[in-house]
Each structure stands twice: as C-alpha cells, then as structure tokens.
Short mmCIF file of C-alpha atoms and ligand atoms in Angstrom, two decimals:
data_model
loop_
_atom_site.label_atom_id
_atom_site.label_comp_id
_atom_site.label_asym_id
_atom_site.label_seq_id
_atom_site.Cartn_x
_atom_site.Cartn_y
_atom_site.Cartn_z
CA UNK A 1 -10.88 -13.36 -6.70
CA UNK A 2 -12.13 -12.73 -9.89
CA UNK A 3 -10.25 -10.72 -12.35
CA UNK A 4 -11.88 -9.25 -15.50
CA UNK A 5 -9.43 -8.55 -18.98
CA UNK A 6 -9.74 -6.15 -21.97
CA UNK A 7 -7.18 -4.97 -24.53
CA UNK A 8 -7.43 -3.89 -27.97
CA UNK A 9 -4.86 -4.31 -30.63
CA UNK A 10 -2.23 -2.51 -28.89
CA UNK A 11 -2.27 -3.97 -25.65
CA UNK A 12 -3.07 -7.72 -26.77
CA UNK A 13 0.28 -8.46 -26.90
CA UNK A 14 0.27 -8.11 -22.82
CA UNK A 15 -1.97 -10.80 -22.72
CA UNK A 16 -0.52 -14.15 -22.84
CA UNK A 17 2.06 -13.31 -19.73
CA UNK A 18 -0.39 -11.67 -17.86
CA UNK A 19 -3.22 -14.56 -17.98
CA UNK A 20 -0.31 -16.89 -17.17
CA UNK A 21 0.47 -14.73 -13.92
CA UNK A 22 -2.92 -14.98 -12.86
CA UNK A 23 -3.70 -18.68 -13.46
CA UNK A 24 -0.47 -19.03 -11.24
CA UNK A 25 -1.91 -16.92 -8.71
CA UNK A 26 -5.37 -19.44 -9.06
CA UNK A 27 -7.42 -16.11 -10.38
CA UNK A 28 -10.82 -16.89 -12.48
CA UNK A 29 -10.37 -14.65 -15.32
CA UNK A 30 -13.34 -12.95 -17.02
CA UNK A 31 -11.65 -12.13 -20.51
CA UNK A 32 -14.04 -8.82 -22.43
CA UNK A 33 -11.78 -9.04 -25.48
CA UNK A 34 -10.51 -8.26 -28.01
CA UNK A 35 -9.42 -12.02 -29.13
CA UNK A 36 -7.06 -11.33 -32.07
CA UNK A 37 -4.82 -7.86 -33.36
CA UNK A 38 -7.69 -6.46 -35.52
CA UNK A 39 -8.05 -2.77 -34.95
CA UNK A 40 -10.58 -2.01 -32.67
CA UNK A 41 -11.73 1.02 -30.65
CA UNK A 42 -10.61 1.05 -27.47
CA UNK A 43 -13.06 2.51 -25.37
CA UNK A 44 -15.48 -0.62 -25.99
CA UNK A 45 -13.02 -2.92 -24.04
CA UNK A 46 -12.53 -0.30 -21.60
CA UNK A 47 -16.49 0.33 -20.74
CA UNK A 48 -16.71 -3.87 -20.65
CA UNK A 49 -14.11 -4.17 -18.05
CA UNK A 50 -15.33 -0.64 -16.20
CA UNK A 51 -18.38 -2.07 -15.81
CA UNK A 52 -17.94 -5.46 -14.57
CA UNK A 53 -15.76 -4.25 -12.12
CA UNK A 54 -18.38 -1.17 -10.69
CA UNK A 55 -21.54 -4.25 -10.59
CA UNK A 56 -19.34 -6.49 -8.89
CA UNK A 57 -19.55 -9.09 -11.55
CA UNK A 58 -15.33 -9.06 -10.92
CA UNK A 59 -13.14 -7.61 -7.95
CA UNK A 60 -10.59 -5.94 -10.14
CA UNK A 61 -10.00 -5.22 -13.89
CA UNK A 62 -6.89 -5.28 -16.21
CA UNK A 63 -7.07 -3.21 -18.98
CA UNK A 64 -4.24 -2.63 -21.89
CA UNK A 65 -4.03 -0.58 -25.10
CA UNK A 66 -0.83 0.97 -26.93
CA UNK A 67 0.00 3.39 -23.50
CA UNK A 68 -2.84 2.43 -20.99
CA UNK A 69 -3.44 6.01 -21.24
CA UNK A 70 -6.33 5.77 -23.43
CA UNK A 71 -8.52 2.56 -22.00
CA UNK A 72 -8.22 4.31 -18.63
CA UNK A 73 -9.57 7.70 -19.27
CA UNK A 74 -12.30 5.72 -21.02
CA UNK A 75 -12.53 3.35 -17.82
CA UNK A 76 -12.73 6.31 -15.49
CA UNK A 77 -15.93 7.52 -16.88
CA UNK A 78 -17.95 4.85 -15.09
CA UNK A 79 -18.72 5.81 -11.56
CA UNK A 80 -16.62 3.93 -8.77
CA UNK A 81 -13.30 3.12 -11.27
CA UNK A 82 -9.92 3.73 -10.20
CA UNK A 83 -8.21 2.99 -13.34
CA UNK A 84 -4.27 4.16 -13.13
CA UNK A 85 -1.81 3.59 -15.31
CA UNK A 86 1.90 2.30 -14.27
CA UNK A 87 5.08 2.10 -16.08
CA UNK A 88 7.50 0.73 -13.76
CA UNK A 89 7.42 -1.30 -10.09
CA UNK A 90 7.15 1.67 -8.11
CA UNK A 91 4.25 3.19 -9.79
CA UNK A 92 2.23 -0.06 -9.62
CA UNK A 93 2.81 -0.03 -6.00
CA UNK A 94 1.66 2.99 -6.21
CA UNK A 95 -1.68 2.58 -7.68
CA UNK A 96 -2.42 0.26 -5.09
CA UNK A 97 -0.95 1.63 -1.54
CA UNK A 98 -2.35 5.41 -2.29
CA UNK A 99 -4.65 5.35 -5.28
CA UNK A 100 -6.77 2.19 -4.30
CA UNK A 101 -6.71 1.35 -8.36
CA UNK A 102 -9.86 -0.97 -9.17
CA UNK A 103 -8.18 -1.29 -12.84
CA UNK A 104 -4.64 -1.10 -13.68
CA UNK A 105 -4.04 -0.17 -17.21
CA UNK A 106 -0.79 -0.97 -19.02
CA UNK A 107 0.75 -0.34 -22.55
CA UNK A 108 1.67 -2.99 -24.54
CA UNK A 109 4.20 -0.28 -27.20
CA UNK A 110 5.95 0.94 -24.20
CA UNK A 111 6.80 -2.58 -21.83
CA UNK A 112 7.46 -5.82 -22.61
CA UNK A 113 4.78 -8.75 -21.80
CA UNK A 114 7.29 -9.77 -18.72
CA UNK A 115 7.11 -6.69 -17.12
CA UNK A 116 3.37 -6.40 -17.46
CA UNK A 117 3.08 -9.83 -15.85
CA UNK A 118 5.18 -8.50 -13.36
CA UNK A 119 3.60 -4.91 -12.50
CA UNK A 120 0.09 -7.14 -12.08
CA UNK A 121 1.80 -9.14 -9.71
CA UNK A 122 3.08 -6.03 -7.17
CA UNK A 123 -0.39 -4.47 -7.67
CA UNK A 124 -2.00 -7.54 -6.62
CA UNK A 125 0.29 -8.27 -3.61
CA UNK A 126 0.36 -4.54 -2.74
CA UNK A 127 -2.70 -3.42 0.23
CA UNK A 128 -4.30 -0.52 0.22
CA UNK A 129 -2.58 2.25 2.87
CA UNK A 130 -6.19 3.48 3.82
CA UNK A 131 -5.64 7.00 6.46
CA UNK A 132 -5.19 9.59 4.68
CA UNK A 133 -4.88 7.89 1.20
CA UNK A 134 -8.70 6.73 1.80
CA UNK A 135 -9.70 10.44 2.50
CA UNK A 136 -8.27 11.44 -0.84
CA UNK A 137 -10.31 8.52 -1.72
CA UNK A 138 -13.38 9.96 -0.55
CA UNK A 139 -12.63 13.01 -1.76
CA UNK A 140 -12.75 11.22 -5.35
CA UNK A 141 -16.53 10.03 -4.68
CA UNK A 142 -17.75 12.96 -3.78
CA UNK A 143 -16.67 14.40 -6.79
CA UNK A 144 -17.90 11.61 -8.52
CA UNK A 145 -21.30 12.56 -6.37
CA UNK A 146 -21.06 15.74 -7.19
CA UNK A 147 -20.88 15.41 -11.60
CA UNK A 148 -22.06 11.91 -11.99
CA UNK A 149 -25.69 11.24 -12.77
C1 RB5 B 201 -4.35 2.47 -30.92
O1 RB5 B 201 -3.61 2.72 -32.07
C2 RB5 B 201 -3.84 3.31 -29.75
O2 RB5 B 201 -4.23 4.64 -29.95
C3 RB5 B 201 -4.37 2.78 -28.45
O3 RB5 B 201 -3.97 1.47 -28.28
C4 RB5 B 201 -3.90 3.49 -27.19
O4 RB5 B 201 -2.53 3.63 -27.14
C5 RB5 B 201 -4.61 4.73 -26.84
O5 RB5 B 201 -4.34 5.37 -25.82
#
C-alpha cells in the first residue's frame, strides 16, 4: 500500500507519529508537504494529496491542518475523494466501515500527535461495511456525476 501525506503549518506537528505508524505498518509513504511550520495555504497540500489519491498514484491519503476541517473540504473538490474528518476512535472507525474515506483528515490544534498515530491506525485496520453503506456510496458518485465536469 501506498500512502500519500500533506499538512500545512497546523497539522505538521501530526507528522512525525503518524509516519512512524506507517513505517511500522511497512507503508511507502508519498510525502506532498509542507516540510517545515512556515505558513502556507492549505488547500495546495490538500489538491496534492486529492489528486494522487483519485489517479491512483497512492491507495489512500492523510491529510492534516489546524482542524482537518479545512484540507478536507478542499480535498473533496476533486472527483472520487472521500475525505472525512475524525476526532476520536469511534469516528475513525467510522470513516472507514460507512463512509469508505479515501483521505482521513486530522487536526493537529485539537489532538495530540499520539492520538493521530492512533486514529490512522483504526482507519487502516477498519474494512469497509459495503450493503447499504456502498449504496450511500453510490449515491455520492452520482452526485458527483451529476455537478462534476
Ligand atoms: C491555519 O491557520 C488554519 O486555518 C488551518 O490549519 C486549518 O485549521 C483550516 O481549516
């Protein structure tokens, strides 16, 4: 599996645990950036990640800002991303068993790098529910269908 990375200067913090937790797990990493705590705009790591994940280039993406909140509503604008955010262990089951998240985005003000580390770890190891969570799926591509271009 191949795993793609991008943060900006919020999220960077997340980082360090999160590549370690990854490199335990024997995941390549494709690291987008940012490399140091300059302020940057966060929608450029969040399009980097996006798309490397929609070619195919990696299987899933980790994104991290301040919240999460804003790298994934950037993320989400390229057709075929599921990026959710999660706070807490049930939530990143969650993105995984129901939503079928392609990019889990996490907030490097609101958890500490442990728990990131740790929320990648039950998204990773959590499988998709598919039945009626992949119909709600679909129902998110045709929309996509439907308004992308
Ligand atoms: C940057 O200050 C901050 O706005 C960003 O990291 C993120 O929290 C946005 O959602």
């Amino acid at each position: 599996m191949k795993i793609a990375m991008g943060c900006d200067h919020g999220g960077i913090v997340l980082k360090p645990a999160i590549v370690a937790e990854l490199q335990k797990r024997g995941i390549e990493i494709a690291d987008k950036g940012c490399f140091d705590g300059e302020s940057v705009d966060y929608p450029d790591y969040a399009l980097k990640v996006a798309e490397s994940v929609a070619s195919g280039e990696c299987d899933k993406g980790v994104l991290m800002c301040g919240t999460g909140i804003g790298i994934s509503i950037a993320a989400n604008k390229v057709k075929g991303i599921r990026a959710a955010v999660c706070h807490d262990e049930f939530t990143a089951q969650m993105i995984a068993e129901h939503n079928c998240a392609n990019i889990i985005a996490l907030g490097g003000r609101i958890m500490s790098p442990e728990t990131a580390a740790k929320l990648v770890g039950i998204w990773l190891d959590t499988p998709f529910g598919g039945g009626r969570h992949k119909n709600r799926i679909d129902k998110i591509s045709a929309i996509e269908d439907k308004y992308f271009k």
